[in-house]
Amino acid sequence: MDKQVPFRLNVPLNALRAFEAAARHLSIKEAALELGVTPSAVSHQLRGLEDALGLTLMRRVGPALELTEAGARLAPDLSEGFSRIIEAVGGLRQDRNTGPLRLSMLPTFAAHWFSPRLTRYPFERNGFDLLISTTQEAVDLSAGVADAAVRHGQGQWDGLQADLLFEETVSLFGAPPLAKDDPDEMRAQISGMTLFLSQYRKENYARWNATLPGGPIRPAAVMMVDSAGLALRAAMDGAGVALAGVEIAAFDVGAGRLTQLFPHWAHTGGGYFLVYPEALARDRRVRNLSRWMVEASAGERTLAQRQLEPGAD
C-alpha cells in the first residue's frame, strides 16, 4: 500500500484569511478592521497570495473592488472552511467554559476522601458540574487530558498552580473491635496478623514504626499492595491491619468501619493538592471546586497542623 503524503498548504494561511475577509466585504478597509491589522497589511497579503498562485483574485473597478473569476471560485470555499474552523474552536471553548470540569484523582483519595463528602457537593448549582476519573498516574494537564487533578506531593509541579487541601499524617488502622487500651496487648495481637502496606508507603511505615512509643510492632507478615485504598479495604474486611493517611481514613473511622490502633502519627512531609494549569486559574469551575474542597478539608488540615506543633509525636 502506498504511503499517503500529508497535504501541505503552499500559500500563507494569513494571506488566505485576508483574501476571504476582503472578498466578503469587497473592501480592504473593512477587512483590515475585522482582522485588526492595517489596510496596507491586507493589501500586502493579497499581493503575496496572488503572486503565489499566479492568478489575479481581485481588481478595482473605479472606487469599488470586484472578484475575478478565480477569486469568485475561491472565496466561497474559503469562507466555508474558516467558518468550520471558527465553529470547531468555539465549540472547544464553549465546552471548556461551560462543560463539566474534568477532574482526575488518585483512586484512594476518590474512594475514601472525596466520595464520602459528595453528599455535601452542590451539584445543582451552575458551574459545579464534574466529570471524574481515577488513576494512579499523574495525567498530563498541559495536554488537555483533564482540566484539574488531585495529586499527592509537596506542592511543586512545573506550570501548575497547586492549592493545598491538607498536609498528611499516617497511622495504623484495623477493623473494630481490634483496638485495645493496652498497647502491649495490641502489639501481641498484631504479631499474629498481616500488615497490608502500599508500595508507596514504605518510608512512611518505617518512620511511623521507628518512632512508635514502646517500640516497633512486628506483624506476622507484610503484604505489599499497589495502593493505600486496597490496604484499607483489607483492614476493614478483617484481613489484617493497614498503614494509611489519618485524613484519608477519617471518614471510615467516624463511620465505625476502621479504628486507629495507636495514638501515634508520623508526618509524610507531603500533602494533597488540587492542581490545574495556570491558564485556568480564573476559570469559574476551577475556583468553585477549589473553594469547596479547601473548605471541606479544613478539619483534616487543622489536624495535620496540630500534629506539627512542638512536642507532638
mmCIF file of C-alpha atoms in Angstrom:
data_model
loop_
_atom_site.group_PDB
_atom_site.id
_atom_site.type_symbol
_atom_site.label_atom_id
_atom_site.label_comp_id
_atom_site.label_asym_id
_atom_site.label_seq_id
_atom_site.Cartn_x
_atom_site.Cartn_y
_atom_site.Cartn_z
ATOM 1 C CA MET A 1 0.000 0.000 0.000
ATOM 2 C CA ASP A 2 1.388 3.377 -0.991
ATOM 3 C CA LYS A 3 2.140 5.649 1.919
ATOM 4 C CA GLN A 4 -0.065 8.735 1.898
ATOM 5 C CA VAL A 5 1.764 12.036 1.818
ATOM 6 C CA PRO A 6 0.227 14.645 4.143
ATOM 7 C CA PHE A 7 -1.270 17.631 2.332
ATOM 8 C CA ARG A 8 0.883 20.716 2.624
ATOM 9 C CA LEU A 9 -0.557 24.198 2.191
ATOM 10 C CA ASN A 10 1.830 26.065 -0.104
ATOM 11 C CA VAL A 11 0.346 29.518 0.430
ATOM 12 C CA PRO A 12 0.293 31.544 3.671
ATOM 13 C CA LEU A 13 -2.794 30.935 5.818
ATOM 14 C CA ASN A 14 -2.829 34.604 6.855
ATOM 15 C CA ALA A 15 -2.987 35.616 3.193
ATOM 16 C CA LEU A 16 -5.975 33.329 2.645
ATOM 17 C CA ARG A 17 -7.665 34.817 5.692
ATOM 18 C CA ALA A 18 -7.034 38.349 4.382
ATOM 19 C CA PHE A 19 -8.450 37.484 0.968
ATOM 20 C CA GLU A 20 -11.532 35.783 2.463
ATOM 21 C CA ALA A 21 -12.338 38.850 4.567
ATOM 22 C CA ALA A 22 -11.705 41.273 1.693
ATOM 23 C CA ALA A 23 -13.819 39.164 -0.684
ATOM 24 C CA ARG A 24 -16.688 39.024 1.801
ATOM 25 C CA HIS A 25 -16.662 42.782 2.435
ATOM 26 C CA LEU A 26 -15.418 43.788 -1.032
ATOM 27 C CA SER A 27 -13.389 46.310 0.931
ATOM 28 C CA ILE A 28 -9.767 46.371 2.010
ATOM 29 C CA LYS A 29 -10.594 48.784 4.820
ATOM 30 C CA GLU A 30 -13.422 46.658 6.267
ATOM 31 C CA ALA A 31 -11.266 43.524 6.048
ATOM 32 C CA ALA A 32 -8.488 45.314 7.924
ATOM 33 C CA LEU A 33 -10.917 46.371 10.679
ATOM 34 C CA GLU A 34 -12.178 42.800 11.056
ATOM 35 C CA LEU A 35 -8.690 41.316 11.212
ATOM 36 C CA GLY A 36 -7.241 44.019 13.430
ATOM 37 C CA VAL A 37 -4.484 45.000 11.006
ATOM 38 C CA THR A 38 -3.798 47.962 8.723
ATOM 39 C CA PRO A 39 -5.243 48.246 5.190
ATOM 40 C CA SER A 40 -1.712 48.196 3.811
ATOM 41 C CA ALA A 41 -1.097 44.864 5.569
ATOM 42 C CA VAL A 42 -4.214 43.384 3.922
ATOM 43 C CA SER A 43 -3.102 44.697 0.521
ATOM 44 C CA HIS A 44 0.349 43.191 1.057
ATOM 45 C CA GLN A 45 -1.172 39.802 1.949
ATOM 46 C CA LEU A 46 -3.399 39.896 -1.153
ATOM 47 C CA ARG A 47 -0.474 40.695 -3.456
ATOM 48 C CA GLY A 48 1.544 37.885 -1.898
ATOM 49 C CA LEU A 49 -1.302 35.404 -2.361
ATOM 50 C CA GLU A 50 -1.812 36.379 -5.997
ATOM 51 C CA ASP A 51 1.920 36.063 -6.654
ATOM 52 C CA ALA A 52 1.987 32.619 -5.019
ATOM 53 C CA LEU A 53 -0.999 31.418 -7.084
ATOM 54 C CA GLY A 54 -0.048 33.209 -10.281
ATOM 55 C CA LEU A 55 -3.623 34.497 -10.525
ATOM 56 C CA THR A 56 -5.467 37.770 -10.083
ATOM 57 C CA LEU A 57 -8.157 37.351 -7.448
ATOM 58 C CA MET A 58 -9.497 40.891 -7.038
ATOM 59 C CA ARG A 59 -9.437 44.036 -9.130
ATOM 60 C CA ARG A 60 -10.507 47.576 -8.595
ATOM 61 C CA VAL A 61 -13.221 48.951 -10.826
ATOM 62 C CA GLY A 62 -13.421 52.634 -10.103
ATOM 63 C CA PRO A 63 -13.816 53.077 -6.322
ATOM 64 C CA ALA A 64 -15.102 49.530 -5.847
ATOM 65 C CA LEU A 65 -13.499 46.084 -5.616
ATOM 66 C CA GLU A 66 -14.774 43.094 -7.531
ATOM 67 C CA LEU A 67 -13.734 39.463 -7.661
ATOM 68 C CA THR A 68 -12.231 37.939 -10.729
ATOM 69 C CA GLU A 69 -13.472 34.573 -11.948
ATOM 70 C CA ALA A 70 -10.683 32.854 -9.964
ATOM 71 C CA GLY A 71 -11.454 34.926 -6.874
ATOM 72 C CA ALA A 72 -15.172 34.180 -7.106
ATOM 73 C CA ARG A 73 -14.368 30.480 -7.291
ATOM 74 C CA LEU A 74 -12.006 30.539 -4.302
ATOM 75 C CA ALA A 75 -13.888 32.824 -1.897
ATOM 76 C CA PRO A 76 -16.922 30.612 -1.007
ATOM 77 C CA ASP A 77 -14.778 27.576 -0.180
ATOM 78 C CA LEU A 78 -12.509 29.699 1.999
ATOM 79 C CA SER A 79 -15.496 31.225 3.802
ATOM 80 C CA GLU A 80 -16.908 27.768 4.497
ATOM 81 C CA GLY A 81 -13.526 26.472 5.663
ATOM 82 C CA PHE A 82 -12.854 29.362 8.030
ATOM 83 C CA SER A 83 -16.410 29.153 9.352
ATOM 84 C CA ARG A 84 -15.876 25.487 10.223
ATOM 85 C CA ILE A 85 -12.582 26.301 11.926
ATOM 86 C CA ILE A 86 -14.223 29.072 13.969
ATOM 87 C CA GLU A 87 -17.102 26.765 14.869
ATOM 88 C CA ALA A 88 -14.763 23.972 15.944
ATOM 89 C CA VAL A 89 -12.583 26.236 18.086
ATOM 90 C CA GLY A 90 -15.638 27.960 19.520
ATOM 91 C CA GLY A 91 -17.094 24.600 20.447
ATOM 92 C CA LEU A 92 -13.957 23.678 22.355
ATOM 93 C CA ARG A 93 -14.003 26.991 24.182
ATOM 94 C CA GLN A 94 -17.677 26.554 24.986
ATOM 95 C CA ASP A 95 -17.003 23.069 26.390
ATOM 96 C CA ARG A 96 -14.074 24.426 28.399
ATOM 97 C CA ASN A 97 -16.121 27.312 29.789
ATOM 98 C CA THR A 98 -19.485 25.670 30.393
ATOM 99 C CA GLY A 99 -18.998 21.895 30.176
ATOM 100 C CA PRO A 100 -18.182 19.645 33.125
ATOM 101 C CA LEU A 101 -14.811 20.188 34.754
ATOM 102 C CA ARG A 102 -12.729 17.101 34.017
ATOM 103 C CA LEU A 103 -11.183 16.094 37.325
ATOM 104 C CA SER A 104 -8.574 13.357 37.723
ATOM 105 C CA MET A 105 -7.655 11.963 41.116
ATOM 106 C CA LEU A 106 -5.932 9.102 42.855
ATOM 107 C CA PRO A 107 -8.237 6.093 43.452
ATOM 108 C CA THR A 108 -7.605 6.032 47.233
ATOM 109 C CA PHE A 109 -8.400 9.730 47.567
ATOM 110 C CA ALA A 110 -11.504 9.328 45.407
ATOM 111 C CA ALA A 111 -12.916 6.376 47.342
ATOM 112 C CA HIS A 112 -12.017 7.312 50.923
ATOM 113 C CA TRP A 113 -11.992 11.118 50.972
ATOM 114 C CA PHE A 114 -13.842 12.586 48.005
ATOM 115 C CA SER A 115 -16.746 10.174 47.545
ATOM 116 C CA PRO A 116 -17.953 10.250 51.183
ATOM 117 C CA ARG A 117 -18.168 14.050 51.020
ATOM 118 C CA LEU A 118 -20.123 14.227 47.769
ATOM 119 C CA THR A 119 -23.381 14.281 49.719
ATOM 120 C CA ARG A 120 -22.461 17.891 50.507
ATOM 121 C CA TYR A 121 -21.340 18.803 46.979
ATOM 122 C CA PRO A 122 -23.609 21.403 45.280
ATOM 123 C CA PHE A 123 -24.228 19.540 42.017
ATOM 124 C CA GLU A 124 -27.399 21.554 41.460
ATOM 125 C CA ARG A 125 -25.524 24.842 41.172
ATOM 126 C CA ASN A 126 -24.267 26.215 37.864
ATOM 127 C CA GLY A 127 -20.526 25.930 37.429
ATOM 128 C CA PHE A 128 -20.108 22.851 39.649
ATOM 129 C CA ASP A 129 -20.509 20.053 37.073
ATOM 130 C CA LEU A 130 -17.770 17.416 37.251
ATOM 131 C CA LEU A 131 -16.510 14.570 35.096
ATOM 132 C CA ILE A 132 -14.409 12.440 37.461
ATOM 133 C CA SER A 133 -11.783 9.856 36.542
ATOM 134 C CA THR A 134 -9.318 7.972 38.726
ATOM 135 C CA THR A 135 -5.784 6.827 38.007
ATOM 136 C CA GLN A 136 -2.524 6.199 39.824
ATOM 137 C CA GLU A 137 -0.711 8.125 37.089
ATOM 138 C CA ALA A 138 -0.134 11.877 37.036
ATOM 139 C CA VAL A 139 -2.121 12.823 33.947
ATOM 140 C CA ASP A 140 -0.723 15.464 31.617
ATOM 141 C CA LEU A 141 -2.887 18.509 32.294
ATOM 142 C CA SER A 142 -0.982 20.620 29.777
ATOM 143 C CA ALA A 143 -2.072 18.204 27.040
ATOM 144 C CA GLY A 144 -5.733 18.576 27.992
ATOM 145 C CA VAL A 145 -6.177 15.032 29.339
ATOM 146 C CA ALA A 146 -8.028 16.628 32.263
ATOM 147 C CA ASP A 147 -8.661 20.174 33.468
ATOM 148 C CA ALA A 148 -7.588 19.630 37.081
ATOM 149 C CA ALA A 149 -6.283 16.841 39.290
ATOM 150 C CA VAL A 150 -5.758 15.906 42.909
ATOM 151 C CA ARG A 151 -2.113 14.993 43.492
ATOM 152 C CA HIS A 152 -0.043 13.892 46.429
ATOM 153 C CA GLY A 153 3.308 15.571 46.933
ATOM 154 C CA GLN A 154 4.984 18.729 48.154
ATOM 155 C CA GLY A 155 3.008 21.192 46.046
ATOM 156 C CA GLN A 156 5.513 21.894 43.292
ATOM 157 C CA TRP A 157 4.674 20.913 39.732
ATOM 158 C CA ASP A 158 6.005 22.856 36.754
ATOM 159 C CA GLY A 159 3.410 25.008 35.033
ATOM 160 C CA LEU A 160 0.674 24.114 37.513
ATOM 161 C CA GLN A 161 -0.956 26.032 40.321
ATOM 162 C CA ALA A 162 -1.386 23.931 43.462
ATOM 163 C CA ASP A 163 -3.996 24.628 46.159
ATOM 164 C CA LEU A 164 -3.243 22.817 49.416
ATOM 165 C CA LEU A 165 -6.118 20.677 50.641
ATOM 166 C CA PHE A 166 -4.362 19.204 53.679
ATOM 167 C CA GLU A 167 -0.971 18.120 54.887
ATOM 168 C CA GLU A 168 -0.767 14.417 55.591
ATOM 169 C CA THR A 169 -0.036 12.252 58.609
ATOM 170 C CA VAL A 170 -0.109 8.439 58.720
ATOM 171 C CA SER A 171 -1.029 5.896 61.356
ATOM 172 C CA LEU A 172 -2.061 2.255 61.729
ATOM 173 C CA PHE A 173 -5.673 1.146 61.293
ATOM 174 C CA GLY A 174 -7.692 -2.006 61.774
ATOM 175 C CA ALA A 175 -11.303 -3.133 61.949
ATOM 176 C CA PRO A 176 -13.200 -2.670 65.227
ATOM 177 C CA PRO A 177 -13.157 -4.025 67.873
ATOM 178 C CA LEU A 178 -9.444 -4.630 67.384
ATOM 179 C CA ALA A 179 -8.345 -1.500 69.279
ATOM 180 C CA LYS A 180 -7.474 -2.095 72.937
ATOM 181 C CA ASP A 181 -6.456 0.178 75.776
ATOM 182 C CA ASP A 182 -3.346 -1.899 76.453
ATOM 183 C CA PRO A 183 -0.596 -1.155 73.863
ATOM 184 C CA ASP A 184 1.264 -4.335 74.796
ATOM 185 C CA GLU A 185 -1.820 -6.450 74.149
ATOM 186 C CA MET A 186 -2.272 -4.628 70.852
ATOM 187 C CA ARG A 187 1.299 -5.474 69.840
ATOM 188 C CA ALA A 188 0.679 -9.090 70.763
ATOM 189 C CA GLN A 189 -2.393 -9.210 68.534
ATOM 190 C CA ILE A 190 -0.595 -7.568 65.630
ATOM 191 C CA SER A 191 2.257 -10.072 65.935
ATOM 192 C CA GLY A 192 -0.152 -12.696 64.609
ATOM 193 C CA MET A 193 -1.626 -10.541 61.840
ATOM 194 C CA THR A 194 -0.756 -9.378 58.334
ATOM 195 C CA LEU A 195 0.168 -5.773 57.650
ATOM 196 C CA PHE A 196 -1.165 -4.547 54.307
ATOM 197 C CA LEU A 197 1.184 -1.844 53.079
ATOM 198 C CA SER A 198 1.052 0.280 49.942
ATOM 199 C CA GLN A 199 4.229 0.074 47.895
ATOM 200 C CA TYR A 200 4.337 3.880 48.077
ATOM 201 C CA ARG A 201 4.250 3.887 51.894
ATOM 202 C CA LYS A 202 7.439 2.002 52.766
ATOM 203 C CA GLU A 203 9.289 5.042 54.094
ATOM 204 C CA ASN A 204 6.189 6.343 55.886
ATOM 205 C CA TYR A 205 5.779 2.997 57.657
ATOM 206 C CA ALA A 206 9.449 2.826 58.613
ATOM 207 C CA ARG A 207 9.263 6.270 60.199
ATOM 208 C CA TRP A 208 5.977 5.596 61.970
ATOM 209 C CA ASN A 209 7.185 2.259 63.336
ATOM 210 C CA ALA A 210 10.597 3.564 64.417
ATOM 211 C CA THR A 211 9.013 6.374 66.431
ATOM 212 C CA LEU A 212 6.192 4.302 67.960
ATOM 213 C CA PRO A 213 6.283 4.738 71.766
ATOM 214 C CA GLY A 214 7.129 1.441 73.458
ATOM 215 C CA GLY A 215 8.965 0.068 70.458
ATOM 216 C CA PRO A 216 8.079 -1.020 66.949
ATOM 217 C CA ILE A 217 5.391 -3.512 66.029
ATOM 218 C CA ARG A 218 6.322 -6.807 64.362
ATOM 219 C CA PRO A 219 3.465 -8.174 62.268
ATOM 220 C CA ALA A 220 3.443 -11.840 61.282
ATOM 221 C CA ALA A 221 3.645 -10.889 57.589
ATOM 222 C CA VAL A 222 3.750 -7.835 55.358
ATOM 223 C CA MET A 223 1.660 -7.883 52.190
ATOM 224 C CA MET A 224 2.642 -5.215 49.660
ATOM 225 C CA VAL A 225 -0.238 -3.782 47.594
ATOM 226 C CA ASP A 226 -0.469 -1.128 44.919
ATOM 227 C CA SER A 227 -2.464 1.439 46.889
ATOM 228 C CA ALA A 228 -3.378 2.519 50.397
ATOM 229 C CA GLY A 229 -7.017 2.137 49.363
ATOM 230 C CA LEU A 230 -6.578 -1.601 48.870
ATOM 231 C CA ALA A 231 -4.749 -1.835 52.203
ATOM 232 C CA LEU A 232 -7.623 -0.062 53.965
ATOM 233 C CA ARG A 233 -10.169 -2.325 52.290
ATOM 234 C CA ALA A 234 -8.303 -5.397 53.545
ATOM 235 C CA ALA A 235 -8.201 -3.919 57.067
ATOM 236 C CA MET A 236 -11.943 -3.141 57.006
ATOM 237 C CA ASP A 237 -12.628 -6.726 55.926
ATOM 238 C CA GLY A 238 -10.676 -8.002 58.954
ATOM 239 C CA ALA A 239 -7.821 -9.481 56.925
ATOM 240 C CA GLY A 240 -5.191 -7.541 58.859
ATOM 241 C CA VAL A 241 -4.047 -4.024 59.630
ATOM 242 C CA ALA A 242 -3.057 -1.159 57.319
ATOM 243 C CA LEU A 243 -0.932 1.958 57.375
ATOM 244 C CA ALA A 244 -2.748 4.891 55.788
ATOM 245 C CA GLY A 245 -3.265 8.624 55.914
ATOM 246 C CA VAL A 246 -5.130 9.735 59.042
ATOM 247 C CA GLU A 247 -7.027 12.298 56.991
ATOM 248 C CA ILE A 248 -7.894 9.772 54.269
ATOM 249 C CA ALA A 249 -9.170 7.230 56.816
ATOM 250 C CA ALA A 250 -11.067 9.788 58.941
ATOM 251 C CA PHE A 251 -14.474 9.188 57.367
ATOM 252 C CA ASP A 252 -14.219 5.396 57.723
ATOM 253 C CA VAL A 253 -13.130 5.818 61.350
ATOM 254 C CA GLY A 254 -16.109 8.080 62.016
ATOM 255 C CA ALA A 255 -18.435 5.554 60.361
ATOM 256 C CA GLY A 256 -17.128 2.751 62.584
ATOM 257 C CA ARG A 257 -15.508 0.771 59.774
ATOM 258 C CA LEU A 258 -11.965 1.429 60.979
ATOM 259 C CA THR A 259 -10.228 2.288 64.212
ATOM 260 C CA GLN A 260 -6.859 3.876 64.815
ATOM 261 C CA LEU A 261 -4.814 1.310 66.725
ATOM 262 C CA PHE A 262 -2.282 3.608 68.431
ATOM 263 C CA PRO A 263 -2.482 7.327 69.354
ATOM 264 C CA HIS A 264 0.610 7.897 67.246
ATOM 265 C CA TRP A 265 1.126 9.731 63.948
ATOM 266 C CA ALA A 266 4.027 10.243 61.578
ATOM 267 C CA HIS A 267 4.277 13.121 59.122
ATOM 268 C CA THR A 268 4.883 12.269 55.477
ATOM 269 C CA GLY A 269 6.337 15.650 54.536
ATOM 270 C CA GLY A 270 3.707 15.994 51.834
ATOM 271 C CA GLY A 271 0.033 16.545 51.351
ATOM 272 C CA TYR A 272 -2.848 16.517 48.909
ATOM 273 C CA PHE A 273 -3.262 19.358 46.430
ATOM 274 C CA LEU A 274 -5.772 20.391 43.804
ATOM 275 C CA VAL A 275 -3.630 21.261 40.786
ATOM 276 C CA TYR A 276 -4.524 22.894 37.474
ATOM 277 C CA PRO A 277 -2.796 24.826 34.668
ATOM 278 C CA GLU A 278 -2.131 28.456 35.484
ATOM 279 C CA ALA A 279 -4.221 29.390 32.450
ATOM 280 C CA LEU A 280 -7.291 28.006 34.266
ATOM 281 C CA ALA A 281 -6.705 29.933 37.482
ATOM 282 C CA ARG A 282 -9.624 32.258 36.651
ATOM 283 C CA ASP A 283 -11.920 29.538 35.349
ATOM 284 C CA ARG A 284 -15.111 29.748 37.397
ATOM 285 C CA ARG A 285 -15.479 25.965 37.628
ATOM 286 C CA VAL A 286 -11.928 25.575 38.959
ATOM 287 C CA ARG A 287 -12.457 28.348 41.507
ATOM 288 C CA ASN A 288 -15.743 26.772 42.627
ATOM 289 C CA LEU A 289 -14.190 23.328 43.073
ATOM 290 C CA SER A 290 -11.091 24.653 44.820
ATOM 291 C CA ARG A 291 -13.142 26.704 47.268
ATOM 292 C CA TRP A 292 -15.388 23.740 48.081
ATOM 293 C CA MET A 293 -12.532 21.266 48.514
ATOM 294 C CA VAL A 294 -10.483 23.624 50.684
ATOM 295 C CA GLU A 295 -13.488 24.246 52.929
ATOM 296 C CA ALA A 296 -14.331 20.526 53.072
ATOM 297 C CA SER A 297 -10.750 19.681 54.042
ATOM 298 C CA ALA A 298 -10.441 22.342 56.750
ATOM 299 C CA GLY A 299 -10.814 19.764 59.526
ATOM 300 C CA GLU A 300 -8.150 17.491 58.065
ATOM 301 C CA ARG A 301 -5.737 20.372 57.626
ATOM 302 C CA THR A 302 -6.329 21.502 61.215
ATOM 303 C CA LEU A 303 -5.479 18.001 62.442
ATOM 304 C CA ALA A 304 -2.275 17.909 60.411
ATOM 305 C CA GLN A 305 -1.206 21.346 61.642
ATOM 306 C CA ARG A 306 -1.901 20.355 65.230
ATOM 307 C CA GLN A 307 0.366 17.349 64.849
ATOM 308 C CA LEU A 308 3.141 19.633 63.642
ATOM 309 C CA GLU A 309 3.104 21.676 66.823
ATOM 310 C CA PRO A 310 6.230 21.483 69.045
ATOM 311 C CA GLY A 311 6.130 18.478 71.311
ATOM 312 C CA ALA A 312 3.822 16.463 69.094
ATOM 313 C CA ASP A 313 4.789 12.950 68.022
#
